[in-house]
CSV table of C-alpha atoms in Angstrom, one decimal:
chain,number,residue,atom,x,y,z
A,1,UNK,CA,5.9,-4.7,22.4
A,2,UNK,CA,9.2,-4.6,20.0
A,3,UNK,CA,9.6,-7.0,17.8
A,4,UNK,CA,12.9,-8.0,15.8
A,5,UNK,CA,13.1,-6.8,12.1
A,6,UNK,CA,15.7,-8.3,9.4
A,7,UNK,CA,16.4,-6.1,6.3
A,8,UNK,CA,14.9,-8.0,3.7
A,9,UNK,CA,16.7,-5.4,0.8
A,10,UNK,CA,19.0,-2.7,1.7
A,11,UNK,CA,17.8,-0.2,-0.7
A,12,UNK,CA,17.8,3.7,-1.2
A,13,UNK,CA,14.4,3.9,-2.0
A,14,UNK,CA,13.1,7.4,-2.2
A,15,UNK,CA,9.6,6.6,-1.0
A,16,UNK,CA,9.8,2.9,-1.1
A,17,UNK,CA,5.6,1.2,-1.2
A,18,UNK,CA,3.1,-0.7,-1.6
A,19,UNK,CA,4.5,-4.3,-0.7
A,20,UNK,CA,2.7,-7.2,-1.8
A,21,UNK,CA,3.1,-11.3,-2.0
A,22,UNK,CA,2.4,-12.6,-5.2
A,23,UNK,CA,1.3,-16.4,-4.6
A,24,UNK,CA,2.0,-17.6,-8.1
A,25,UNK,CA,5.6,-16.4,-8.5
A,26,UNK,CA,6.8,-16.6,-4.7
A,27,UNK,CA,7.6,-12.6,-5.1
A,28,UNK,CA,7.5,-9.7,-3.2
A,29,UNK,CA,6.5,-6.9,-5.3
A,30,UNK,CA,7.4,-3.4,-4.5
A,31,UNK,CA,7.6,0.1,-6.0
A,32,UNK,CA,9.6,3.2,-5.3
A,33,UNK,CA,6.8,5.9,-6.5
A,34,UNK,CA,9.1,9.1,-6.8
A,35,UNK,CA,11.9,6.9,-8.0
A,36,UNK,CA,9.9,5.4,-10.7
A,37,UNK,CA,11.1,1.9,-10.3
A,38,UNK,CA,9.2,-1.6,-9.7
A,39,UNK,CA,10.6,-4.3,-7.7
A,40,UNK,CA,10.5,-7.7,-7.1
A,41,UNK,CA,12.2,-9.7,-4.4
A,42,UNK,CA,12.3,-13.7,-4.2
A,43,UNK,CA,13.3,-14.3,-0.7
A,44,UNK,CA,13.8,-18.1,-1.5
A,45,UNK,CA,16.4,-17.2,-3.5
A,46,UNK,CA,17.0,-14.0,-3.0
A,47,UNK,CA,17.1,-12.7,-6.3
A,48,UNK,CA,16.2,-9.3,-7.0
A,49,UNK,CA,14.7,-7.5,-10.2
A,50,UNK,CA,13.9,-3.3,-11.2
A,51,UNK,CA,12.1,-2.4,-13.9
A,52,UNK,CA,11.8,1.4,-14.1
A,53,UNK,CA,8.4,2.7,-15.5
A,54,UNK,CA,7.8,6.1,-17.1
A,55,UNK,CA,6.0,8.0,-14.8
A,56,UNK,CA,5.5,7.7,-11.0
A,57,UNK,CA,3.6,4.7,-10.0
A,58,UNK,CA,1.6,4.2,-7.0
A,59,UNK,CA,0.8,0.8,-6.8
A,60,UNK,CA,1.6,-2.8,-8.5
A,61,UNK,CA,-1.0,-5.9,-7.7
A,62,UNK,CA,-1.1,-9.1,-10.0
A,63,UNK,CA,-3.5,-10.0,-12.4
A,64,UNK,CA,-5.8,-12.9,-12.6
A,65,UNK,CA,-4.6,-13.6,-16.1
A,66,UNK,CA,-0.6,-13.1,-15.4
A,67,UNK,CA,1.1,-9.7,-15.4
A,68,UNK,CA,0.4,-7.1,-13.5
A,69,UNK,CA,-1.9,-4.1,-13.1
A,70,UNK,CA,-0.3,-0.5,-12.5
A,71,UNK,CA,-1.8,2.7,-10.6
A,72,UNK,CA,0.1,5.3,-12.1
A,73,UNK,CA,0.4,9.1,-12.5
A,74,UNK,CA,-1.8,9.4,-15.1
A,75,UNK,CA,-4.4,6.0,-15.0
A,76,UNK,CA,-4.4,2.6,-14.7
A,77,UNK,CA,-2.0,0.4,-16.9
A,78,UNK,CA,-1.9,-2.9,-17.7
A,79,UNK,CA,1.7,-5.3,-18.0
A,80,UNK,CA,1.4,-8.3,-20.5
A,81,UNK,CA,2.8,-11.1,-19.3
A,82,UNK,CA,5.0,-11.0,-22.3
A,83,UNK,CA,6.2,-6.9,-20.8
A,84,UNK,CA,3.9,-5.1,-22.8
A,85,UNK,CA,2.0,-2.3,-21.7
A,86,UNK,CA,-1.3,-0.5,-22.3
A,87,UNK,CA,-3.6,1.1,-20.7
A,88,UNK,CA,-6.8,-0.1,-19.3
A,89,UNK,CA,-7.7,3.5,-18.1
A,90,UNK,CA,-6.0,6.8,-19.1
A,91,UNK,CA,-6.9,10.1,-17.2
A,92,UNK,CA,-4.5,12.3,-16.9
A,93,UNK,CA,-5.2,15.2,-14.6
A,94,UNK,CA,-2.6,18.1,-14.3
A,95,UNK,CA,-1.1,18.6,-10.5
A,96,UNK,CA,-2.2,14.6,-9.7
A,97,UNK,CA,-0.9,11.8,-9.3
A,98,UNK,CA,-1.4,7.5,-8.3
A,99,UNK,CA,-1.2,6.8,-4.8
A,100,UNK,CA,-1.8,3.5,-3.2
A,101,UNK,CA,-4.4,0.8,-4.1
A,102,UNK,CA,-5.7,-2.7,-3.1
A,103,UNK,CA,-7.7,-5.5,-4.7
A,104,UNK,CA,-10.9,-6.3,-3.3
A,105,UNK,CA,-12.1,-9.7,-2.0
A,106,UNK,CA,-14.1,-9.5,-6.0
A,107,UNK,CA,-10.5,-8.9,-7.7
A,108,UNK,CA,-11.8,-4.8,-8.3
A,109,UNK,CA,-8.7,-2.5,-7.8
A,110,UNK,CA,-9.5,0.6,-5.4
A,111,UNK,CA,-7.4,2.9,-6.5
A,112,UNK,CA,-6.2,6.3,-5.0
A,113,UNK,CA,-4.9,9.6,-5.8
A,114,UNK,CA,-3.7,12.4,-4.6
A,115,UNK,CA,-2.4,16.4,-5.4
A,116,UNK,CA,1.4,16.5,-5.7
A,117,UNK,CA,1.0,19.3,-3.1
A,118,UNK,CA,-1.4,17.2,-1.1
A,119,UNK,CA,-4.6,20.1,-1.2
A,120,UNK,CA,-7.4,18.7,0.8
A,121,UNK,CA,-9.9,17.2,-1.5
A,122,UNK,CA,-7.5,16.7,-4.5
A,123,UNK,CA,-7.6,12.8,-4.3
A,124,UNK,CA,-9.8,10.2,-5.0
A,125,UNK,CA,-10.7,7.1,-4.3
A,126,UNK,CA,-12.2,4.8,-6.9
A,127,UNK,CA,-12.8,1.3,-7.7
A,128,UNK,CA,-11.5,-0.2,-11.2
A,129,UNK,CA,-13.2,-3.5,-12.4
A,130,UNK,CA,-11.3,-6.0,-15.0
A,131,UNK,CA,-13.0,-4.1,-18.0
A,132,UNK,CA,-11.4,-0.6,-17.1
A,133,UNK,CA,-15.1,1.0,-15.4
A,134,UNK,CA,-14.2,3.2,-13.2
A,135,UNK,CA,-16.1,4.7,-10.4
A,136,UNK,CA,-15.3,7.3,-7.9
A,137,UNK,CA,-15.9,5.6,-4.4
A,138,UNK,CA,-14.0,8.9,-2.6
A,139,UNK,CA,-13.8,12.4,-3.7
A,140,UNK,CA,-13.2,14.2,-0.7
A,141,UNK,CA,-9.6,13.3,0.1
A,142,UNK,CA,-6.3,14.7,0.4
A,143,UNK,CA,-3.6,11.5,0.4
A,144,UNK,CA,-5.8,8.5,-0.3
A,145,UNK,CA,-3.3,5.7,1.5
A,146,UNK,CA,-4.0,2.4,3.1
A,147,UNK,CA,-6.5,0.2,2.0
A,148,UNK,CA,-7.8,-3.6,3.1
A,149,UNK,CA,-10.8,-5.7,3.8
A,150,UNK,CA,-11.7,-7.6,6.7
A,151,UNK,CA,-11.3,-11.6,6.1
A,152,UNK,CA,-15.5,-11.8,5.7
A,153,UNK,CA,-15.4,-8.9,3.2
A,154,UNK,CA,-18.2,-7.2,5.1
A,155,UNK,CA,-15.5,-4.0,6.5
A,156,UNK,CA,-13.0,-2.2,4.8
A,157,UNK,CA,-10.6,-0.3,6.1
A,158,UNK,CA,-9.1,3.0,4.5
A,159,UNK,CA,-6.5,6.2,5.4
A,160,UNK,CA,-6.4,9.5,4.7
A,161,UNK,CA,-3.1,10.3,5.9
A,162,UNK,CA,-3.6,13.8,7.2
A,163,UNK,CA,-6.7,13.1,8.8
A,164,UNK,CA,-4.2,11.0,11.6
A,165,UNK,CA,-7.0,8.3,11.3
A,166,UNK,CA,-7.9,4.7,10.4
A,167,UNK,CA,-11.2,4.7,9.1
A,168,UNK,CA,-14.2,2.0,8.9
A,169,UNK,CA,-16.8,1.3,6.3
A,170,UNK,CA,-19.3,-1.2,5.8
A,171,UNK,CA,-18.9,-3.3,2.5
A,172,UNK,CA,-21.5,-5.1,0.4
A,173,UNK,CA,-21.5,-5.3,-3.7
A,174,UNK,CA,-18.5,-2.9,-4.6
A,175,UNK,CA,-20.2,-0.3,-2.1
A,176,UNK,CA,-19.4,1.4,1.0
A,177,UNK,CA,-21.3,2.8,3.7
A,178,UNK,CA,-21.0,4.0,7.2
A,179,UNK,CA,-17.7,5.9,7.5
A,180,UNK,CA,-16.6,5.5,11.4
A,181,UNK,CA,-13.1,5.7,12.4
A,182,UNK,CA,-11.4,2.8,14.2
A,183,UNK,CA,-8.3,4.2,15.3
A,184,UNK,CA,-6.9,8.0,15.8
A,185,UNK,CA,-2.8,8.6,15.5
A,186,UNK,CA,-1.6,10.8,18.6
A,187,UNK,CA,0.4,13.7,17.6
A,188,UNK,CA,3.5,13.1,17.2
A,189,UNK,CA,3.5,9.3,16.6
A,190,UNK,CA,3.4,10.3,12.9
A,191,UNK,CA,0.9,9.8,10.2
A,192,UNK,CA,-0.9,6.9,9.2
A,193,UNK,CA,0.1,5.4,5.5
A,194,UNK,CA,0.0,2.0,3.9
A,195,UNK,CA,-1.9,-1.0,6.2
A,196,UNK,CA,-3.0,-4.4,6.0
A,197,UNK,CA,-5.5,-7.0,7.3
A,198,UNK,CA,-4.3,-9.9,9.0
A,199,UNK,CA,-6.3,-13.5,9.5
A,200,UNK,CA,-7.3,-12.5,12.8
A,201,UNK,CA,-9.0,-9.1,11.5
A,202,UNK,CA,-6.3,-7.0,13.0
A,203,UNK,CA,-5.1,-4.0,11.2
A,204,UNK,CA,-1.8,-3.1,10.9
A,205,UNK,CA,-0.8,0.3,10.1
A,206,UNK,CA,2.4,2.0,8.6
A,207,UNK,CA,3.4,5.0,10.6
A,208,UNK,CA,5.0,7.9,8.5
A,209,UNK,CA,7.1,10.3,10.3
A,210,UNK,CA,6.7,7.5,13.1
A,211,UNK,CA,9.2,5.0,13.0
A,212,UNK,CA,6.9,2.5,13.4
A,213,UNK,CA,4.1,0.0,12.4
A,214,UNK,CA,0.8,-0.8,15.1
A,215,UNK,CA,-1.6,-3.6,15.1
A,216,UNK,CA,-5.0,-2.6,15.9
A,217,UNK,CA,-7.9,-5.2,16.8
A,218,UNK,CA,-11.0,-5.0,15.4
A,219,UNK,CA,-12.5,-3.0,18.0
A,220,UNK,CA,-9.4,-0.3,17.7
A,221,UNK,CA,-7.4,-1.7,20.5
A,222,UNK,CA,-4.1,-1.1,20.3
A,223,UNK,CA,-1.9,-4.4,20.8
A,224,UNK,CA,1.1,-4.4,19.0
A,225,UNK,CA,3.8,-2.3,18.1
A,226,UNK,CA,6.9,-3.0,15.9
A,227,UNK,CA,9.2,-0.3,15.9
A,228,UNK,CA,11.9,0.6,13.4
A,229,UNK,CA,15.1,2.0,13.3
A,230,UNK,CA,13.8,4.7,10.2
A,231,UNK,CA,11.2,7.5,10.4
A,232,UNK,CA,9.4,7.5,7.2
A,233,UNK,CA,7.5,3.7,7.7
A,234,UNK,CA,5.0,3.6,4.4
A,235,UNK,CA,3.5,0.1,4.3
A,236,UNK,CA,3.1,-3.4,4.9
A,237,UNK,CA,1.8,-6.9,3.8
A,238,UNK,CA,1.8,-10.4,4.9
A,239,UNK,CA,4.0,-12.6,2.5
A,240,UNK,CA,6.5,-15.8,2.1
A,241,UNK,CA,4.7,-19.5,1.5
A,242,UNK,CA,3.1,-19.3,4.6
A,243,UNK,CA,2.1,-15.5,4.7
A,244,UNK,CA,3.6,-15.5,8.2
A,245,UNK,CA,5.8,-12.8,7.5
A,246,UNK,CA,5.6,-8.7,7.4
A,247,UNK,CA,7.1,-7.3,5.1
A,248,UNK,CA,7.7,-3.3,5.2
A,249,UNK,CA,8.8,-0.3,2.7
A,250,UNK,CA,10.6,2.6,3.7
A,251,UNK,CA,11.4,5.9,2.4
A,252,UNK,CA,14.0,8.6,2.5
A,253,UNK,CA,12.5,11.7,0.7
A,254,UNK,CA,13.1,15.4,1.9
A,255,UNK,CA,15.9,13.7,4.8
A,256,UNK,CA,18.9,15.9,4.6
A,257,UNK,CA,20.9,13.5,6.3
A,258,UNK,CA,18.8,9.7,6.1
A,259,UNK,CA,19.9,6.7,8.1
A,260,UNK,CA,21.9,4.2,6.7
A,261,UNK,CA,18.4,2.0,6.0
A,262,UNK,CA,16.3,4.6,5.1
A,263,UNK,CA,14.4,3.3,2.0
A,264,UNK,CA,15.3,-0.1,2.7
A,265,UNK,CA,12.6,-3.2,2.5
A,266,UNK,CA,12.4,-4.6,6.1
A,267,UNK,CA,10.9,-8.1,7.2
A,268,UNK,CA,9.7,-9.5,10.6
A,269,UNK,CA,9.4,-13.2,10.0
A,270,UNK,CA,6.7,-15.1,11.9
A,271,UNK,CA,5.0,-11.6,12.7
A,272,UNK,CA,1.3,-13.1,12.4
A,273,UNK,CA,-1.1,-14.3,9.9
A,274,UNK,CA,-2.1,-12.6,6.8
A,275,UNK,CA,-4.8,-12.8,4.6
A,276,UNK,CA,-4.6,-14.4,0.8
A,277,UNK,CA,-5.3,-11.1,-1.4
A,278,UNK,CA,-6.9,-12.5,-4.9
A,279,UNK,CA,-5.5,-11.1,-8.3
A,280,UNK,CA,-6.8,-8.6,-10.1
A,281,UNK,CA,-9.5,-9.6,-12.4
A,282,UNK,CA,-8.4,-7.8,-15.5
């Protein structure tokens, strides 16, 4: 099934990410990692902002106390309300870098990582709490990508994007157990990347190199397919007052000659249902 898409930004991303609706402010937030940049898009108004950072950044999610918390190359950083930074954890680690990351139904950030050249076991996973602990959920991955809880909190759902699959865990108390996979990528439908967890407990799943983003049920049924008019599809999330609508980023790294909308921020309004995400509690 095809659905219609509306470009929400045309933009020139070079790997545009990491999408998500931030309730308070009625925002879209969304990085470009490579190109160092953090955006924000109001689509009541349509007003746009950039704020360029100093290193890459892999992922942006709100805080419980205003600002915003920041995976980046070499930790986790905090912005003030007031644009200040600082860091809540600094670990720098030569050939590494932030990749994406997700709050957890208890407002812990799970954070990934991953090798510049993308070696196989270079990445991490870990989980952050609001006073800057930090443990090390994952060690054994390559491109630690999409993350997301199901809407009891019991499942979450993670991707290792060379793997070509969706994995499972069980959740309980900031621990996972059970890894199972819930969906496989066929090759040459392209890699999985970013995803998100809708009200219904469907996951839907940004495919890189595959022009496309898929809805999987709970049971790993495939039921949906929105396809898109740019190869490199990176991730999605649920926003606008309603959180009816999908929002998707786009990139255009290592294209020698990228469509006109590659790297562009793309929206399919009335797509579903998605899930409330809490802040970060830090």
């Amino acid at each position: 099934m095809t659905t219609p898409y509306e470009v929400a930004v045309r933009a020139e991303a070079e790997l545009g990410e990491g999408p998500t609706w931030d309730a308070v402010t009625g925002r879209l937030l969304w990085i470009d990692i490579l190109g160092r940049r953090l955006h924000t898009y109001d689509p009541a108004t349509g007003r746009r902002t950039v704020r360029r950072t100093e290193q890459h950044i892999g992922a942006v999610k709100p805080r419980a106390g205003g600002g915003l918390v920041l995976n980046l190359r070499d930790g986790i950083g905090l912005l003030d309300p007031d644009g200040g930074f600082r860091w809540l954890h600094h670990e720098p680690v030569p050939g590494r870098r932030a990749n994406d990351a997700a709050v957890a139904p208890d407002g812990a950030l799970w954070a990934g990582t991953m090798r510049y050249d993308e070696a196989p076991g270079g990445g991490t996973l870990s989980r952050v709490t609001g006073d800057g602990s930090v443990d090390v959920v994952l060690d054994d991955v390559a491109v630690s990508n999409g993350t997301g809880w199901s809407p009891d909190g019991r499942l979450m759902y993670h991707i290792d994007s060379p793997t070509r699959r969706v994995t499972v865990f069980d959740h309980a108390d900031g621990r996972i157990t059970g890894r199972r996979t819930l969906a496989e990528i066929e090759e040459g439908d392209g890699f999985p990347d970013g995803l998100t967890v809708d009200a219904e407990g469907c996951v839907w799943v940004a495919l890189w190199k595959g022009a496309a983003v898929r809805r999987y049920t709970p049971d790993g049924e495939l039921d949906r397919v929105i396809e898109l008019p740019v190869s490199l599809v990176t991730a999605c999330a649920f926003g606008g007052a309603d959180l009816s609508d999908l929002y998707i980023t786009t990139a255009r790294v290592g294209l020698t000659e990228p469509p006109a909308l590659a790297g562009s921020l793309f929206v399919v309004p009335g797509a579903g249902k998605g899930l409330a995400h809490p802040p970060f509690a830090g």
